[in-house]
């Protein structure tokens, strides 16, 4: 739905103004004429900016709103609009008071507003998760529990809210930080060529002996070491975090989306899966010879529509706003995590029982571990137990 500029509305309409018909009102607002349901949505959107009454075909303007009204979302509670205004307010408070810069990576915005703590997005060991045997302490694992994806959706809803209500403009660009300068790239390419030429492939019999002695993992290590592409080789090289030689690439949203599509098509990746998305990200870094690639989101408040009190908030006061929102988010996501676990566990048990019933007719009374449901991953609902899931909530969300 097209966003109307509040100032445009104020410049072309005034209370008591009579407009001949719908066509003329569209022309004044520079809006396309619509029909059916699309027209009803458009009329509802206009009423966020001004009120009117109908007299036959005529529109009579009653009031022009100084600040556009918030669009009411009537969907079931638990959707992405649940915390939208709280998040939007925290972003405006942070920028206007100087607590945060107007440009940040998405993950940093999540931390700034209070949606998660500093562990969120960290590629490092998280002490609180060491006792979770079936978890690796990285952000990607958190997607299994829905919360990682949820907080991103909440943040995006807040950005949409800004533009719909003329509170701020939101722009994006994608920043790629190169791993190496040109001289380093040339040196590494020469080293890669030398190592590749020196490799003597193992014979079939030698591979069999290696498999018997050290297992399949040893063969995989060989493949990784000797048969990787130069891009993969680069991706595995250590880099100096403090190097002054690292360069920055900038991509527009169109360029970034094209890069994603090209890499996904090249490797035939299933982006509906976590593994597919991880491979896509690594593939993009390899192809562009980058060490990291992130989305930089810039929020520029429309200060005419932002409460003046937001500009005088102290850092200590802002921390209270963070904690208040964080508590609401934590309680909601904890409840959703419990419900999701119960649903998955019930589905797993049901699938096993169905297969046991079918198998019983053929082989007597089988054991649960003999079923396809058990083998194919429903066990995840039990092995990653609720206690571990709640530990993840504590480690990554709670401030």
CSV table of C-alpha atoms in Angstrom, one decimal:
chain,number,residue,atom,x,y,z
A,1,UNK,CA,0.0,0.0,0.0
A,2,UNK,CA,1.4,3.4,-1.0
A,3,UNK,CA,2.4,5.7,1.9
A,4,UNK,CA,1.0,9.2,1.8
A,5,UNK,CA,3.1,12.2,2.8
A,6,UNK,CA,1.4,13.9,5.7
A,7,UNK,CA,2.6,17.3,4.5
A,8,UNK,CA,1.1,16.8,1.1
A,9,UNK,CA,-2.3,16.0,2.7
A,10,UNK,CA,-2.1,19.3,4.7
A,11,UNK,CA,-1.2,21.3,1.7
A,12,UNK,CA,-4.1,20.2,-0.6
A,13,UNK,CA,-6.9,19.6,1.9
A,14,UNK,CA,-8.5,21.7,4.6
A,15,UNK,CA,-11.4,21.2,7.0
A,16,UNK,CA,-14.8,22.0,5.4
A,17,UNK,CA,-13.4,21.4,1.9
A,18,UNK,CA,-15.9,19.9,-0.5
A,19,UNK,CA,-14.5,17.5,-3.2
A,20,UNK,CA,-16.8,16.6,-6.1
A,21,UNK,CA,-16.0,12.9,-6.2
A,22,UNK,CA,-13.6,10.1,-5.6
A,23,UNK,CA,-11.8,10.7,-8.9
A,24,UNK,CA,-11.1,14.4,-7.9
A,25,UNK,CA,-9.8,13.3,-4.4
A,26,UNK,CA,-7.4,10.8,-6.0
A,27,UNK,CA,-6.1,13.6,-8.3
A,28,UNK,CA,-5.5,15.9,-5.3
A,29,UNK,CA,-3.6,13.3,-3.4
A,30,UNK,CA,-1.8,12.0,-6.5
A,31,UNK,CA,-3.2,8.5,-5.9
A,32,UNK,CA,-4.3,5.9,-8.4
A,33,UNK,CA,-8.0,5.2,-8.7
A,34,UNK,CA,-8.9,1.7,-7.5
A,35,UNK,CA,-11.9,-0.6,-7.4
A,36,UNK,CA,-13.4,-3.2,-5.1
A,37,UNK,CA,-11.4,-4.3,-2.0
A,38,UNK,CA,-8.4,-2.3,-3.1
A,39,UNK,CA,-10.5,0.9,-3.0
A,40,UNK,CA,-11.8,0.1,0.5
A,41,UNK,CA,-8.3,-0.4,1.8
A,42,UNK,CA,-7.2,2.9,0.1
A,43,UNK,CA,-10.2,4.8,1.7
A,44,UNK,CA,-9.3,3.3,5.1
A,45,UNK,CA,-5.7,4.4,4.7
A,46,UNK,CA,-6.8,8.0,3.9
A,47,UNK,CA,-8.7,8.1,7.2
A,48,UNK,CA,-5.3,7.7,9.0
A,49,UNK,CA,-4.5,11.2,7.7
A,50,UNK,CA,-7.9,13.0,7.7
A,51,UNK,CA,-11.5,12.3,8.4
A,52,UNK,CA,-14.4,13.0,6.0
A,53,UNK,CA,-18.1,12.4,5.5
A,54,UNK,CA,-19.8,11.4,2.3
A,55,UNK,CA,-22.7,13.3,0.7
A,56,UNK,CA,-23.7,11.4,-2.4
A,57,UNK,CA,-20.5,11.2,-4.5
A,58,UNK,CA,-19.1,14.2,-2.7
A,59,UNK,CA,-16.4,14.0,0.0
A,60,UNK,CA,-16.5,16.7,2.8
A,61,UNK,CA,-13.3,17.0,4.7
A,62,UNK,CA,-13.9,17.2,8.5
A,63,UNK,CA,-10.4,17.2,10.2
A,64,UNK,CA,-6.7,17.0,9.1
A,65,UNK,CA,-4.7,15.1,11.7
A,66,UNK,CA,-1.4,16.7,12.8
A,67,UNK,CA,0.1,13.3,13.5
A,68,UNK,CA,-1.3,10.4,11.3
A,69,UNK,CA,-3.2,7.8,13.3
A,70,UNK,CA,-1.8,4.3,13.9
A,71,UNK,CA,-3.2,1.6,11.6
A,72,UNK,CA,-5.0,-0.9,13.8
A,73,UNK,CA,-4.1,-4.5,13.0
A,74,UNK,CA,-7.0,-6.8,13.9
A,75,UNK,CA,-5.1,-10.0,13.4
A,76,UNK,CA,-4.8,-12.5,16.2
A,77,UNK,CA,-2.6,-11.5,19.1
A,78,UNK,CA,0.9,-12.9,18.7
A,79,UNK,CA,1.5,-11.5,15.3
A,80,UNK,CA,4.4,-9.1,14.4
A,81,UNK,CA,2.4,-6.0,15.3
A,82,UNK,CA,2.3,-7.0,19.0
A,83,UNK,CA,5.3,-4.9,20.0
A,84,UNK,CA,5.5,-2.6,17.0
A,85,UNK,CA,4.9,0.8,18.7
A,86,UNK,CA,7.1,0.0,21.7
A,87,UNK,CA,10.0,-0.9,19.5
A,88,UNK,CA,9.4,2.2,17.2
A,89,UNK,CA,9.3,4.5,20.3
A,90,UNK,CA,12.6,3.0,21.6
A,91,UNK,CA,14.3,3.6,18.2
A,92,UNK,CA,13.2,7.2,18.1
A,93,UNK,CA,14.2,7.7,21.8
A,94,UNK,CA,17.6,6.3,21.1
A,95,UNK,CA,18.3,8.4,18.1
A,96,UNK,CA,16.8,11.7,19.2
A,97,UNK,CA,18.5,11.6,22.6
A,98,UNK,CA,21.9,10.6,21.1
A,99,UNK,CA,22.0,7.2,22.9
A,100,UNK,CA,22.5,5.5,19.5
A,101,UNK,CA,23.6,6.5,16.0
A,102,UNK,CA,21.0,6.6,13.2
A,103,UNK,CA,22.8,3.9,11.2
A,104,UNK,CA,23.3,0.4,12.6
A,105,UNK,CA,23.3,-3.2,11.5
A,106,UNK,CA,20.0,-5.0,12.0
A,107,UNK,CA,21.5,-7.1,14.9
A,108,UNK,CA,22.7,-4.0,16.6
A,109,UNK,CA,19.2,-2.4,16.3
A,110,UNK,CA,17.8,-5.5,18.0
A,111,UNK,CA,20.1,-5.0,20.9
A,112,UNK,CA,19.7,-1.2,21.1
A,113,UNK,CA,15.9,-1.3,21.5
A,114,UNK,CA,16.0,-4.1,24.0
A,115,UNK,CA,14.8,-7.1,22.0
A,116,UNK,CA,17.9,-9.2,23.0
A,117,UNK,CA,21.1,-9.0,24.9
A,118,UNK,CA,24.7,-8.7,23.8
A,119,UNK,CA,25.0,-12.5,23.2
A,120,UNK,CA,22.5,-12.3,20.4
A,121,UNK,CA,24.3,-12.8,17.1
A,122,UNK,CA,27.6,-13.5,18.8
A,123,UNK,CA,29.9,-16.1,17.0
A,124,UNK,CA,31.5,-17.0,20.3
A,125,UNK,CA,31.2,-19.4,23.1
A,126,UNK,CA,28.3,-18.5,25.4
A,127,UNK,CA,28.9,-19.8,29.0
A,128,UNK,CA,25.2,-20.1,29.8
A,129,UNK,CA,24.8,-22.7,26.9
A,130,UNK,CA,27.8,-24.9,27.7
A,131,UNK,CA,25.6,-27.4,29.6
A,132,UNK,CA,23.2,-27.7,26.6
A,133,UNK,CA,24.7,-30.8,25.0
A,134,UNK,CA,22.6,-30.7,21.8
A,135,UNK,CA,23.1,-27.0,21.2
A,136,UNK,CA,25.9,-25.0,19.6
A,137,UNK,CA,26.1,-21.5,21.1
A,138,UNK,CA,25.5,-19.5,17.9
A,139,UNK,CA,22.7,-17.3,16.7
A,140,UNK,CA,21.7,-19.7,13.9
A,141,UNK,CA,20.8,-22.4,16.4
A,142,UNK,CA,18.3,-20.0,17.9
A,143,UNK,CA,16.2,-20.1,14.8
A,144,UNK,CA,15.1,-23.6,15.8
A,145,UNK,CA,13.1,-22.0,18.6
A,146,UNK,CA,11.5,-19.3,16.5
A,147,UNK,CA,12.8,-16.4,18.7
A,148,UNK,CA,15.7,-15.4,16.4
A,149,UNK,CA,13.3,-15.0,13.5
A,150,UNK,CA,10.6,-13.4,15.7
A,151,UNK,CA,12.7,-10.5,16.9
A,152,UNK,CA,13.8,-9.7,13.3
A,153,UNK,CA,10.1,-9.6,12.3
A,154,UNK,CA,9.2,-7.4,15.2
A,155,UNK,CA,12.0,-4.9,14.2
A,156,UNK,CA,10.9,-4.9,10.6
A,157,UNK,CA,7.3,-4.2,11.6
A,158,UNK,CA,8.6,-1.1,13.5
A,159,UNK,CA,10.4,0.1,10.4
A,160,UNK,CA,7.3,-0.3,8.4
A,161,UNK,CA,5.3,1.6,11.1
A,162,UNK,CA,7.7,4.6,10.7
A,163,UNK,CA,7.0,5.0,7.1
A,164,UNK,CA,3.3,4.4,7.3
A,165,UNK,CA,2.9,7.0,10.0
A,166,UNK,CA,5.5,9.5,8.6
A,167,UNK,CA,7.6,9.3,11.8
A,168,UNK,CA,10.9,8.5,10.1
A,169,UNK,CA,12.5,7.4,6.8
A,170,UNK,CA,14.2,4.1,6.7
A,171,UNK,CA,17.0,3.2,4.1
A,172,UNK,CA,19.2,0.2,3.6
A,173,UNK,CA,22.5,-0.6,2.0
A,174,UNK,CA,24.7,-3.7,2.4
A,175,UNK,CA,28.2,-3.5,3.5
A,176,UNK,CA,30.8,-6.1,2.6
A,177,UNK,CA,34.1,-6.0,4.5
A,178,UNK,CA,36.9,-7.5,2.5
A,179,UNK,CA,39.2,-10.1,4.0
A,180,UNK,CA,42.3,-9.2,2.1
A,181,UNK,CA,43.9,-6.4,0.1
A,182,UNK,CA,45.0,-7.0,-3.5
A,183,UNK,CA,48.6,-7.8,-2.6
A,184,UNK,CA,47.5,-10.4,0.0
A,185,UNK,CA,45.1,-12.0,-2.5
A,186,UNK,CA,47.9,-12.4,-5.0
A,187,UNK,CA,50.2,-14.0,-2.4
A,188,UNK,CA,47.5,-16.4,-1.3
A,189,UNK,CA,46.6,-17.4,-4.8
A,190,UNK,CA,50.3,-18.4,-5.5
A,191,UNK,CA,50.3,-20.3,-2.2
A,192,UNK,CA,47.1,-22.1,-3.1
A,193,UNK,CA,48.4,-23.1,-6.6
A,194,UNK,CA,51.6,-24.4,-5.0
A,195,UNK,CA,49.7,-26.5,-2.4
A,196,UNK,CA,47.3,-27.8,-5.1
A,197,UNK,CA,50.1,-28.8,-7.4
A,198,UNK,CA,51.9,-30.6,-4.6
A,199,UNK,CA,48.9,-32.8,-3.8
A,200,UNK,CA,49.2,-36.5,-4.7
A,201,UNK,CA,45.6,-37.9,-4.8
A,202,UNK,CA,45.2,-41.1,-2.8
A,203,UNK,CA,44.4,-44.3,-4.7
A,204,UNK,CA,41.1,-46.1,-4.1
A,205,UNK,CA,42.8,-48.7,-1.9
A,206,UNK,CA,44.5,-46.0,0.2
A,207,UNK,CA,41.1,-44.3,0.7
A,208,UNK,CA,39.7,-47.6,1.9
A,209,UNK,CA,42.6,-48.1,4.4
A,210,UNK,CA,42.2,-44.6,5.6
A,211,UNK,CA,38.5,-45.1,6.1
A,212,UNK,CA,39.1,-48.3,8.2
A,213,UNK,CA,41.8,-46.6,10.3
A,214,UNK,CA,40.2,-43.2,11.0
A,215,UNK,CA,36.7,-43.2,9.6
A,216,UNK,CA,34.7,-41.2,7.1
A,217,UNK,CA,35.6,-37.9,8.8
A,218,UNK,CA,39.3,-38.3,7.8
A,219,UNK,CA,38.3,-38.6,4.1
A,220,UNK,CA,36.1,-35.5,4.4
A,221,UNK,CA,39.1,-33.6,5.9
A,222,UNK,CA,41.2,-34.6,2.9
A,223,UNK,CA,38.6,-33.5,0.5
A,224,UNK,CA,38.3,-30.1,2.3
A,225,UNK,CA,42.1,-29.7,2.2
A,226,UNK,CA,42.9,-30.8,-1.3
A,227,UNK,CA,39.7,-30.3,-3.4
A,228,UNK,CA,38.4,-27.0,-2.3
A,229,UNK,CA,38.1,-24.0,-4.7
A,230,UNK,CA,40.2,-20.9,-4.3
A,231,UNK,CA,37.2,-19.1,-2.9
A,232,UNK,CA,36.7,-21.8,-0.2
A,233,UNK,CA,40.4,-21.7,0.5
A,234,UNK,CA,40.2,-17.9,1.1
A,235,UNK,CA,37.2,-18.3,3.4
A,236,UNK,CA,39.2,-20.5,5.7
A,237,UNK,CA,42.2,-18.2,6.0
A,238,UNK,CA,42.6,-16.3,9.3
A,239,UNK,CA,42.5,-12.5,9.1
A,240,UNK,CA,43.6,-9.7,11.3
A,241,UNK,CA,40.7,-7.9,12.9
A,242,UNK,CA,42.7,-4.7,13.3
A,243,UNK,CA,44.2,-4.6,9.8
A,244,UNK,CA,44.0,-1.1,8.2
A,245,UNK,CA,44.2,-2.7,4.8
A,246,UNK,CA,40.6,-4.1,4.9
A,247,UNK,CA,38.4,-2.5,2.2
A,248,UNK,CA,34.7,-2.0,2.1
A,249,UNK,CA,32.3,-2.9,-0.7
A,250,UNK,CA,28.8,-1.3,-0.8
A,251,UNK,CA,25.8,-2.9,-2.4
A,252,UNK,CA,22.4,-1.4,-3.1
A,253,UNK,CA,19.3,-3.5,-2.2
A,254,UNK,CA,19.0,-4.5,-5.9
A,255,UNK,CA,22.6,-5.5,-6.1
A,256,UNK,CA,22.4,-7.5,-2.9
A,257,UNK,CA,19.3,-9.3,-4.0
A,258,UNK,CA,20.9,-10.2,-7.3
A,259,UNK,CA,24.0,-11.5,-5.5
A,260,UNK,CA,21.8,-13.7,-3.3
A,261,UNK,CA,19.9,-15.0,-6.4
A,262,UNK,CA,23.1,-15.7,-8.3
A,263,UNK,CA,24.7,-17.7,-5.5
A,264,UNK,CA,21.5,-19.6,-4.6
A,265,UNK,CA,21.0,-20.6,-8.3
A,266,UNK,CA,24.7,-21.5,-8.7
A,267,UNK,CA,24.7,-23.9,-5.8
A,268,UNK,CA,21.0,-24.9,-6.0
A,269,UNK,CA,20.3,-23.9,-2.4
A,270,UNK,CA,17.1,-24.5,-0.6
A,271,UNK,CA,16.6,-21.1,1.2
A,272,UNK,CA,13.6,-22.4,3.2
A,273,UNK,CA,16.0,-24.4,5.4
A,274,UNK,CA,18.5,-23.0,8.0
A,275,UNK,CA,21.3,-25.0,6.3
A,276,UNK,CA,20.5,-23.5,2.9
A,277,UNK,CA,20.6,-20.0,4.3
A,278,UNK,CA,23.9,-20.6,6.0
A,279,UNK,CA,25.4,-22.0,2.8
A,280,UNK,CA,24.0,-19.0,0.9
A,281,UNK,CA,25.8,-16.6,3.3
A,282,UNK,CA,29.1,-18.4,3.1
A,283,UNK,CA,28.8,-18.7,-0.7
A,284,UNK,CA,28.2,-14.9,-1.0
A,285,UNK,CA,31.3,-14.2,1.2
A,286,UNK,CA,33.4,-16.6,-0.9
A,287,UNK,CA,32.3,-15.3,-4.2
A,288,UNK,CA,32.9,-11.7,-3.2
A,289,UNK,CA,36.1,-12.5,-1.3
A,290,UNK,CA,34.6,-10.9,1.9
A,291,UNK,CA,35.0,-11.7,5.6
A,292,UNK,CA,31.6,-10.4,6.5
A,293,UNK,CA,28.5,-8.9,4.8
A,294,UNK,CA,25.8,-7.1,6.8
A,295,UNK,CA,22.8,-4.9,6.2
A,296,UNK,CA,23.2,-1.3,7.4
A,297,UNK,CA,19.8,0.3,8.3
A,298,UNK,CA,19.6,4.1,8.6
A,299,UNK,CA,16.6,5.7,10.4
A,300,UNK,CA,16.1,9.4,10.0
A,301,UNK,CA,13.3,10.7,12.4
A,302,UNK,CA,10.8,13.2,11.2
A,303,UNK,CA,11.3,15.5,14.2
A,304,UNK,CA,8.1,17.4,13.5
A,305,UNK,CA,6.1,14.3,14.4
A,306,UNK,CA,8.3,13.0,17.2
A,307,UNK,CA,7.5,14.0,20.9
A,308,UNK,CA,10.0,16.6,22.0
A,309,UNK,CA,10.5,14.7,25.3
A,310,UNK,CA,12.3,12.0,23.3
A,311,UNK,CA,15.2,14.4,22.8
A,312,UNK,CA,16.0,14.9,26.5
A,313,UNK,CA,16.1,11.3,27.7
A,314,UNK,CA,19.2,10.3,29.6
A,315,UNK,CA,21.1,7.1,29.0
A,316,UNK,CA,19.9,5.8,32.4
A,317,UNK,CA,16.3,6.6,31.6
A,318,UNK,CA,16.7,4.9,28.2
A,319,UNK,CA,18.0,1.7,29.8
A,320,UNK,CA,14.7,1.5,31.7
A,321,UNK,CA,12.8,1.7,28.4
A,322,UNK,CA,15.0,-1.1,27.1
A,323,UNK,CA,14.4,-3.3,30.2
A,324,UNK,CA,10.6,-2.7,30.1
A,325,UNK,CA,10.4,-3.8,26.4
A,326,UNK,CA,12.8,-6.7,27.0
A,327,UNK,CA,10.6,-8.1,29.8
A,328,UNK,CA,7.5,-8.1,27.6
A,329,UNK,CA,9.4,-9.7,24.7
A,330,UNK,CA,11.0,-12.3,27.0
A,331,UNK,CA,7.7,-13.3,28.6
A,332,UNK,CA,6.0,-13.6,25.2
A,333,UNK,CA,8.7,-15.6,23.6
A,334,UNK,CA,9.0,-17.9,26.6
A,335,UNK,CA,5.3,-18.7,26.3
A,336,UNK,CA,5.7,-19.3,22.5
A,337,UNK,CA,8.7,-21.5,23.1
A,338,UNK,CA,6.8,-23.7,25.5
A,339,UNK,CA,3.8,-24.0,23.2
A,340,UNK,CA,6.1,-24.9,20.2
A,341,UNK,CA,7.9,-27.5,22.2
A,342,UNK,CA,4.6,-29.1,23.3
A,343,UNK,CA,3.3,-29.1,19.8
A,344,UNK,CA,6.5,-30.7,18.3
A,345,UNK,CA,6.6,-33.3,21.0
A,346,UNK,CA,3.0,-34.2,20.5
A,347,UNK,CA,3.5,-34.5,16.7
A,348,UNK,CA,6.6,-36.6,17.2
A,349,UNK,CA,4.8,-39.0,19.5
A,350,UNK,CA,1.8,-39.2,17.2
A,351,UNK,CA,3.9,-40.0,14.1
A,352,UNK,CA,5.7,-42.8,16.0
A,353,UNK,CA,2.5,-44.3,17.2
A,354,UNK,CA,1.0,-44.3,13.7
A,355,UNK,CA,4.0,-46.1,12.3
A,356,UNK,CA,4.1,-48.6,15.1
A,357,UNK,CA,0.5,-49.5,14.4
A,358,UNK,CA,1.2,-50.2,10.8
A,359,UNK,CA,4.4,-52.1,11.5
A,360,UNK,CA,2.7,-54.2,14.2
A,361,UNK,CA,0.5,-55.9,11.5
A,362,UNK,CA,3.7,-57.0,9.7
A,363,UNK,CA,6.4,-57.8,12.3
A,364,UNK,CA,4.6,-58.1,15.6
A,365,UNK,CA,5.3,-55.4,18.3
A,366,UNK,CA,8.2,-53.2,17.1
A,367,UNK,CA,10.2,-50.7,19.3
A,368,UNK,CA,9.8,-46.9,18.7
A,369,UNK,CA,13.4,-46.5,17.5
A,370,UNK,CA,12.5,-48.8,14.5
A,371,UNK,CA,10.1,-46.3,13.0
A,372,UNK,CA,10.9,-43.8,10.2
A,373,UNK,CA,9.6,-40.9,12.3
A,374,UNK,CA,12.1,-41.7,15.1
A,375,UNK,CA,15.0,-41.9,12.6
A,376,UNK,CA,14.1,-38.9,10.5
A,377,UNK,CA,14.4,-36.2,13.2
A,378,UNK,CA,11.3,-36.1,15.3
A,379,UNK,CA,13.6,-37.1,18.1
A,380,UNK,CA,14.7,-33.4,18.0
A,381,UNK,CA,11.6,-32.5,19.9
A,382,UNK,CA,12.8,-34.7,22.8
A,383,UNK,CA,16.6,-34.5,22.6
A,384,UNK,CA,16.6,-30.7,22.7
A,385,UNK,CA,14.4,-30.6,25.7
A,386,UNK,CA,12.4,-27.7,27.1
A,387,UNK,CA,14.9,-26.9,29.8
A,388,UNK,CA,17.6,-26.4,27.1
A,389,UNK,CA,15.3,-24.2,25.1
A,390,UNK,CA,14.6,-22.0,28.0
A,391,UNK,CA,18.3,-21.7,28.7
A,392,UNK,CA,18.7,-20.3,25.2
A,393,UNK,CA,16.0,-17.8,26.0
A,394,UNK,CA,17.8,-16.7,29.1
A,395,UNK,CA,21.2,-16.6,27.3
A,396,UNK,CA,20.2,-14.6,24.2
A,397,UNK,CA,17.1,-12.5,25.1
A,398,UNK,CA,17.0,-11.6,28.8
A,399,UNK,CA,18.7,-8.3,29.7
